[in-house]
Tab-separated table of C-alpha atoms in Angstrom:
chain	number	residue	atom	x	y	z
A	1	MET	CA	-18.256	-2.725	-19.192
A	2	ALA	CA	-15.269	-0.611	-21.104
A	3	LEU	CA	-12.032	-0.768	-18.109
A	4	GLY	CA	-9.948	0.803	-21.234
A	5	TYR	CA	-8.223	-3.321	-20.989
A	6	THR	CA	-9.852	-5.911	-21.129
A	7	LEU	CA	-10.405	-8.381	-18.136
A	8	PRO	CA	-11.986	-11.844	-18.559
A	9	SER	CA	-15.833	-12.072	-17.179
A	10	ALA	CA	-14.379	-14.959	-14.863
A	11	VAL	CA	-11.535	-13.250	-13.723
A	12	LEU	CA	-13.213	-10.291	-12.738
A	13	VAL	CA	-17.019	-12.472	-11.070
A	14	THR	CA	-14.050	-14.696	-9.284
A	15	SER	CA	-12.570	-11.814	-7.966
A	16	LEU	CA	-15.968	-9.976	-6.669
A	17	PHE	CA	-17.457	-13.305	-5.472
A	18	ILE	CA	-14.149	-13.918	-3.285
A	19	LEU	CA	-15.327	-10.300	-1.793
A	20	ARG	CA	-18.004	-10.284	-1.592
A	21	SER	CA	-18.113	-13.732	0.251
A	22	TYR	CA	-15.625	-12.601	2.803
A	23	SER	CA	-17.553	-9.320	3.574
A	24	LEU	CA	-20.541	-12.075	4.420
A	25	GLU	CA	-18.857	-14.269	6.358
A	26	LEU	CA	-17.229	-11.668	8.512
A	27	ASN	CA	-20.052	-9.677	9.304
A	28	VAL	CA	-22.101	-13.118	10.437
A	29	SER	CA	-19.085	-13.987	12.853
A	30	GLN	CA	-18.710	-10.530	14.174
A	31	ALA	CA	-22.351	-9.934	14.680
A	32	GLN	CA	-23.701	-6.111	15.746
A	33	ALA	CA	-19.761	-6.202	17.720
A	34	PRO	CA	-17.374	-5.500	16.794
A	35	THR	CA	-14.271	-7.127	18.464
A	36	PRO	CA	-10.162	-6.447	18.979
A	37	ASP	CA	-9.775	-8.679	15.769
A	38	HIS	CA	-11.843	-7.236	13.942
A	39	ASP	CA	-10.712	-3.744	14.443
A	40	LEU	CA	-6.937	-4.804	13.746
A	41	VAL	CA	-8.494	-6.123	10.668
A	42	GLU	CA	-10.735	-2.811	9.763
A	43	PHE	CA	-7.571	-0.449	10.738
A	44	LEU	CA	-5.575	-2.825	7.347
A	45	GLN	CA	-8.083	-2.734	5.222
A	46	ASN	CA	-7.569	0.981	4.716
A	47	PHE	CA	-4.820	0.300	2.952
A	48	GLU	CA	-6.252	-2.468	1.023
A	49	TYR	CA	-8.407	0.302	-0.263
A	50	LEU	CA	-5.852	2.586	-1.243
A	51	GLY	CA	-3.614	-0.341	-3.162
A	52	ALA	CA	-5.755	-2.245	-4.927
A	53	ASP	CA	-9.251	0.419	-5.615
A	54	GLN	CA	-7.374	3.660	-5.471
A	55	PHE	CA	-3.518	3.732	-7.192
A	56	PHE	CA	-3.268	0.272	-8.699
A	57	LEU	CA	-6.651	-0.055	-10.893
A	58	HIS	CA	-7.082	3.600	-11.772
A	59	GLY	CA	-2.595	2.961	-12.848
A	60	ALA	CA	-4.477	0.017	-14.726
A	61	THR	CA	-7.139	1.083	-16.223
A	62	GLY	CA	-7.974	4.367	-14.947
A	63	ARG	CA	-10.905	3.418	-13.366
A	64	GLY	CA	-11.419	2.608	-9.367
A	65	LEU	CA	-14.139	0.360	-7.873
A	66	ASP	CA	-17.121	2.938	-8.264
A	67	ALA	CA	-16.847	1.819	-12.163
A	68	ILE	CA	-16.400	-1.343	-11.350
A	69	ALA	CA	-18.155	-2.706	-8.339
A	70	PRO	CA	-19.536	0.583	-6.228
A	71	GLU	CA	-21.235	-1.752	-3.198
A	72	LEU	CA	-17.794	-2.573	-2.538
A	73	ASN	CA	-16.793	0.826	-1.116
A	74	GLN	CA	-19.494	0.576	1.157
A	75	GLY	CA	-20.648	4.476	1.413
A	76	GLY	CA	-16.902	6.046	1.098
A	77	PRO	CA	-16.766	8.962	-1.260
A	78	PRO	CA	-15.150	8.668	-4.323
A	79	PRO	CA	-11.130	9.137	-3.892
A	80	LEU	CA	-8.552	12.105	-5.447
A	81	GLY	CA	-6.582	11.861	-8.860
A	82	GLY	CA	-6.926	9.149	-9.630
A	83	LYS	CA	-5.790	8.205	-13.378
A	84	LEU	CA	-4.683	6.258	-15.776
A	85	ALA	CA	-0.269	5.684	-15.385
A	86	ALA	CA	1.916	5.061	-18.959
A	87	LEU	CA	2.574	1.598	-18.553
A	88	ASP	CA	4.153	-0.121	-20.717
A	89	PRO	CA	1.960	-3.792	-21.941
A	90	PHE	CA	3.536	-6.178	-19.068
A	91	THR	CA	3.846	-4.065	-15.524
A	92	LYS	CA	0.212	-3.061	-16.913
A	93	ASP	CA	-0.430	-6.267	-16.915
A	94	VAL	CA	1.224	-7.342	-13.508
A	95	ILE	CA	-0.677	-4.017	-11.935
A	96	LEU	CA	-3.806	-5.300	-12.758
A	97	GLN	CA	-3.712	-8.859	-11.362
A	98	PHE	CA	-2.396	-6.748	-8.648
A	99	ALA	CA	-5.783	-4.799	-7.902
A	100	TRP	CA	-7.782	-7.755	-8.377
A	101	GLN	CA	-5.464	-9.505	-6.247
A	102	LYS	CA	-5.993	-7.299	-2.687
A	103	ARG	CA	-9.132	-8.350	0.004
A	104	VAL	CA	-11.962	-5.364	1.765
A	105	VAL	CA	-13.835	-6.702	3.871
A	106	ASP	CA	-16.181	-5.427	6.216
A	107	CYS	CA	-15.478	-1.576	6.176
A	108	PRO	CA	-16.080	1.344	4.956
A	109	ARG	CA	-13.711	3.292	2.280
A	110	PRO	CA	-12.603	6.368	2.903
A	111	LEU	CA	-11.763	9.510	1.634
A	112	LEU	CA	-8.525	8.585	-0.374
A	113	ASN	CA	-5.744	10.925	-2.466
A	114	ILE	CA	-3.524	10.112	-4.621
A	115	SER	CA	-3.029	13.070	-6.938
A	116	LYS	CA	0.303	13.237	-8.770
A	117	GLN	CA	0.412	16.140	-5.951
A	118	LEU	CA	0.233	14.597	-3.050
A	119	PHE	CA	2.915	11.848	-4.176
A	120	ALA	CA	5.104	14.485	-5.552
A	121	GLU	CA	4.867	16.190	-1.929
A	122	PHE	CA	6.170	12.815	-0.070
A	123	ALA	CA	8.158	12.401	-3.755
A	124	ASN	CA	10.360	16.073	-1.884
A	125	GLN	CA	10.098	15.350	1.963
A	126	ALA	CA	12.539	12.314	1.111
A	127	ALA	CA	14.627	14.472	-1.072
A	128	GLY	CA	14.840	17.443	1.204
A	129	GLN	CA	14.484	19.496	-1.593
A	130	THR	CA	12.011	20.535	-4.246
A	131	LEU	CA	11.906	18.325	-6.779
A	132	SER	CA	11.960	20.341	-10.690
A	133	PRO	CA	10.032	19.344	-12.577
A	134	PRO	CA	7.629	17.443	-9.754
A	135	PHE	CA	7.725	13.630	-9.243
A	136	ASP	CA	4.846	12.440	-11.590
A	137	PRO	CA	4.169	8.647	-10.605
A	138	TYR	CA	1.414	8.303	-13.732
A	139	ALA	CA	4.380	9.473	-16.264
A	140	ASN	CA	5.726	6.710	-16.832
A	141	THR	CA	6.102	2.997	-15.390
A	142	LEU	CA	8.945	3.100	-13.562
A	143	ASN	CA	7.834	6.114	-11.818
A	144	PHE	CA	4.548	4.482	-11.289
A	145	LEU	CA	6.839	1.031	-9.824
A	146	LEU	CA	8.561	4.052	-7.866
A	147	ALA	CA	5.440	5.293	-6.196
A	148	SER	CA	4.096	1.510	-6.257
A	149	TYR	CA	7.336	0.674	-3.661
A	150	GLY	CA	5.909	3.147	-1.764
A	151	ILE	CA	2.452	2.344	-0.747
A	152	SER	CA	3.560	-1.879	-0.597
A	153	GLU	CA	5.893	-0.437	2.793
A	154	PHE	CA	1.592	-0.163	4.503
A	155	ALA	CA	-0.184	-3.058	4.923
A	156	PRO	CA	2.686	-5.877	5.066
A	157	PRO	CA	4.351	-5.303	7.640
A	158	GLY	CA	0.855	-4.025	9.860
A	159	TYR	CA	-0.068	-8.079	9.051
A	160	VAL	CA	2.730	-9.247	10.424
A	161	ARG	CA	2.157	-7.207	13.984
A	162	ILE	CA	-1.399	-7.317	14.172
A	163	SER	CA	-1.385	-11.632	13.337
A	164	PRO	CA	0.151	-13.128	17.043
A	165	HIS	CA	-2.734	-10.868	18.537
A	166	LEU	CA	-5.635	-12.174	16.136
A	167	GLN	CA	-8.108	-15.062	18.847
A	168	ASN	CA	-10.792	-15.334	15.724
A	169	ALA	CA	-9.834	-18.331	13.400
A	170	THR	CA	-12.279	-17.028	10.436
A	171	LEU	CA	-9.804	-13.560	11.278
A	172	LYS	CA	-6.724	-15.418	11.021
A	173	THR	CA	-7.078	-17.435	8.374
A	174	LEU	CA	-8.484	-14.304	6.086
A	175	VAL	CA	-4.841	-12.553	7.789
A	176	ALA	CA	-2.678	-15.559	7.029
A	177	GLY	CA	-3.862	-14.807	2.843
A	178	LEU	CA	-3.561	-11.376	2.721
A	179	LEU	CA	-0.116	-11.307	3.972
A	180	GLY	CA	1.333	-13.676	1.937
A	181	VAL	CA	-0.204	-12.000	-1.068
A	182	GLU	CA	1.059	-8.594	0.121
A	183	PHE	CA	4.009	-9.625	0.784
A	184	GLY	CA	4.254	-11.247	-2.299
A	185	GLN	CA	3.419	-8.386	-4.255
A	186	GLN	CA	5.935	-6.415	-2.218
A	187	ALA	CA	9.091	-8.445	-3.562
A	188	VAL	CA	7.469	-8.080	-7.095
A	189	ILE	CA	7.695	-4.163	-6.926
A	190	ARG	CA	11.038	-4.723	-4.733
A	191	ALA	CA	12.904	-6.907	-7.262
A	192	TYR	CA	11.898	-4.804	-10.714
A	193	LEU	CA	13.200	-1.557	-9.417
A	194	TYR	CA	16.275	-3.780	-7.375
A	195	GLU	CA	17.285	-4.920	-11.583
A	196	ARG	CA	16.967	-1.290	-12.199
A	197	ARG	CA	18.162	-0.138	-9.513
A	198	ASN	CA	21.711	1.959	-11.608
A	199	PHE	CA	18.800	3.190	-13.666
A	200	LEU	CA	19.007	7.155	-13.310
A	201	VAL	CA	15.099	8.404	-11.759
A	202	PHE	CA	14.726	10.591	-14.841
A	203	PRO	CA	15.323	13.762	-15.016
A	204	TYR	CA	16.628	13.597	-11.789
A	205	PRO	CA	20.837	12.870	-11.019
A	206	VAL	CA	19.777	10.140	-8.474
A	207	THR	CA	19.955	6.152	-9.350
A	208	VAL	CA	16.351	4.077	-8.794
A	209	ALA	CA	18.422	2.827	-5.364
A	210	GLU	CA	18.888	6.234	-4.063
A	211	PHE	CA	15.088	7.140	-4.435
A	212	THR	CA	14.177	4.244	-2.814
A	213	ASN	CA	16.456	4.729	-0.156
A	214	SER	CA	15.374	8.157	0.523
A	215	LEU	CA	12.076	6.682	0.025
A	216	SER	CA	12.286	4.251	3.528
A	217	GLU	CA	15.012	6.569	5.449
A	218	LEU	CA	10.848	9.168	4.719
A	219	GLY	CA	8.791	6.101	6.011
A	220	ASN	CA	10.996	5.539	9.206
A	221	ARG	CA	11.662	9.342	9.918
A	222	LEU	CA	8.048	10.312	9.541
A	223	GLY	CA	6.746	6.571	11.518
A	224	LYS	CA	8.992	6.907	14.685
A	225	GLU	CA	9.997	3.455	15.377
A	226	GLY	CA	13.229	3.459	14.285
A	227	THR	CA	14.418	1.232	10.903
A	228	LYS	CA	11.428	-0.290	9.412
A	229	SER	CA	11.355	-0.095	6.021
A	230	GLU	CA	15.283	-0.466	3.682
A	231	GLY	CA	15.651	0.389	0.831
A	232	LEU	CA	17.713	-1.762	-2.238
A	233	VAL	CA	21.343	-1.699	-1.458
A	234	VAL	CA	22.111	-1.452	1.772
A	235	PRO	CA	25.608	-1.504	3.121
A	236	PRO	CA	26.691	-5.557	3.338
A	237	SER	CA	26.794	-4.838	7.439
A	238	GLU	CA	23.099	-4.466	7.121
A	239	GLY	CA	22.373	-6.867	3.832
A	240	ALA	CA	21.086	-10.820	4.726
A	241	GLU	CA	24.018	-12.259	7.347
A	242	GLY	CA	25.996	-9.240	7.038
A	243	LYS	CA	27.345	-10.461	4.091
A	244	VAL	CA	25.477	-8.502	0.806
A	245	SER	CA	24.523	-4.759	0.109
A	246	GLY	CA	22.036	-6.241	-2.908
A	247	ASN	CA	18.177	-5.701	-0.044
A	248	VAL	CA	15.091	-7.337	-2.435
A	249	LEU	CA	13.789	-8.723	0.509
A	250	SER	CA	12.681	-5.355	3.336
A	251	ALA	CA	14.337	-7.886	6.532
A	252	ASP	CA	15.613	-7.291	10.086
A	253	ASN	CA	18.759	-8.314	11.113
A	254	ASP	CA	17.911	-11.750	12.079
A	255	SER	CA	16.103	-12.652	8.290
A	256	LEU	CA	12.616	-11.423	9.791
A	257	SER	CA	9.546	-9.385	8.398
A	258	TYR	CA	9.498	-5.672	9.675
A	259	ALA	CA	6.052	-5.705	12.483
A	260	LYS	CA	5.141	-1.531	12.781
A	261	GLU	CA	2.436	-0.076	14.625
A	262	PRO	CA	-1.083	0.635	13.935
A	263	ALA	CA	-0.164	4.770	14.811
A	264	ALA	CA	3.388	4.651	13.125
A	265	ILE	CA	1.828	2.355	9.610
A	266	VAL	CA	-0.450	5.948	10.308
A	267	ARG	CA	2.099	8.801	11.024
A	268	VAL	CA	3.796	7.270	7.436
A	269	ALA	CA	0.617	7.297	5.370
A	270	TYR	CA	-0.575	11.621	6.902
A	271	GLY	CA	2.568	12.599	5.841
A	272	ARG	CA	3.024	14.114	8.750
A	273	GLY	CA	5.247	12.217	11.462
A	274	ASN	CA	1.567	12.232	13.759
A	275	GLU	CA	-0.989	9.477	13.657
A	276	ALA	CA	-3.495	12.962	15.481
A	277	VAL	CA	-3.212	14.977	12.390
A	278	PRO	CA	-4.806	13.262	8.780
A	279	GLY	CA	-3.349	14.539	5.721
A	280	GLY	CA	-1.706	12.450	2.852
A	281	PHE	CA	-3.210	9.684	1.942
A	282	PHE	CA	-6.047	9.571	3.973
A	283	PRO	CA	-7.339	13.648	4.009
A	284	ARG	CA	-9.648	13.084	6.815
A	285	GLY	CA	-7.871	10.452	8.302
A	286	ALA	CA	-8.112	6.154	7.690
A	287	ASN	CA	-11.308	4.530	9.328
A	288	GLY	CA	-12.701	1.881	11.696
A	289	ARG	CA	-11.868	2.315	15.815
A	290	ILE	CA	-8.092	2.375	16.169
A	291	ALA	CA	-7.836	5.031	13.034
A	292	ARG	CA	-10.243	7.089	15.037
A	293	SER	CA	-9.192	6.505	18.698
A	294	PHE	CA	-5.701	8.445	17.270
A	295	LEU	CA	-7.707	10.937	15.800
A	296	THR	CA	-9.963	11.518	19.721
A	297	ALA	CA	-7.149	11.689	21.508
A	298	ALA	CA	-5.677	14.633	20.558
A	299	PRO	CA	-5.020	17.335	22.519
């Protein structure tokens, strides 16, 4: 199986086995009647697909799950716009690890858009102007990690929000494991960018720190839940214990992870500020009963 990047066969087999094992266990335990617990976890699987299949696998290998393990997509349509990114060897290695650390269970893949044109639209929204040339997440390592910064804002606060409400022991265990990996990946991305916070995002007259701040501000505007995301540099009064401006780990005033409601997450992911209007990364909307309920509730 040619991926354009050598992945040890043992790692590949182990990763797919874990994915299938979780899916089988959940299918058996949930039987034919999805529960509220199942609905909550299913909602966040949309964003596991977005990171694993779409952006990370395509960026590191030029291919997604369709080329590697199509059965894991559960009949979902092929993605739009994924391509190989011009990554340095170290980052390519790390991103490929991220891709295989994702877990997708018991949820058909939705139609996903990770085209460079879409990322350019989000970058324009964040900047408040049309960037020239258009922002291209696949052009280089820094751009790819800035785009990854945005994608990493979806799942972690969702897992924080749903975890206290789960009753099923299997799903509690799964979410606890997913939450740790999601926040770990987010921390790696933010730490890489923080080290380069004063670099210019060529060819724009904007630093990495300023770029991340604008992305987080856009997420807060679209999400409509107040401050639930922070950039890499904040005023000292808003930093940890009100003492530092560095903000590698985004957290609230009590140094606790932010939580987001499902509706707020899709408001951002759709790029519309409206959970009832699909678009952005999900041209037809996210899958699952929770996401679809937002669409059917639209006036």
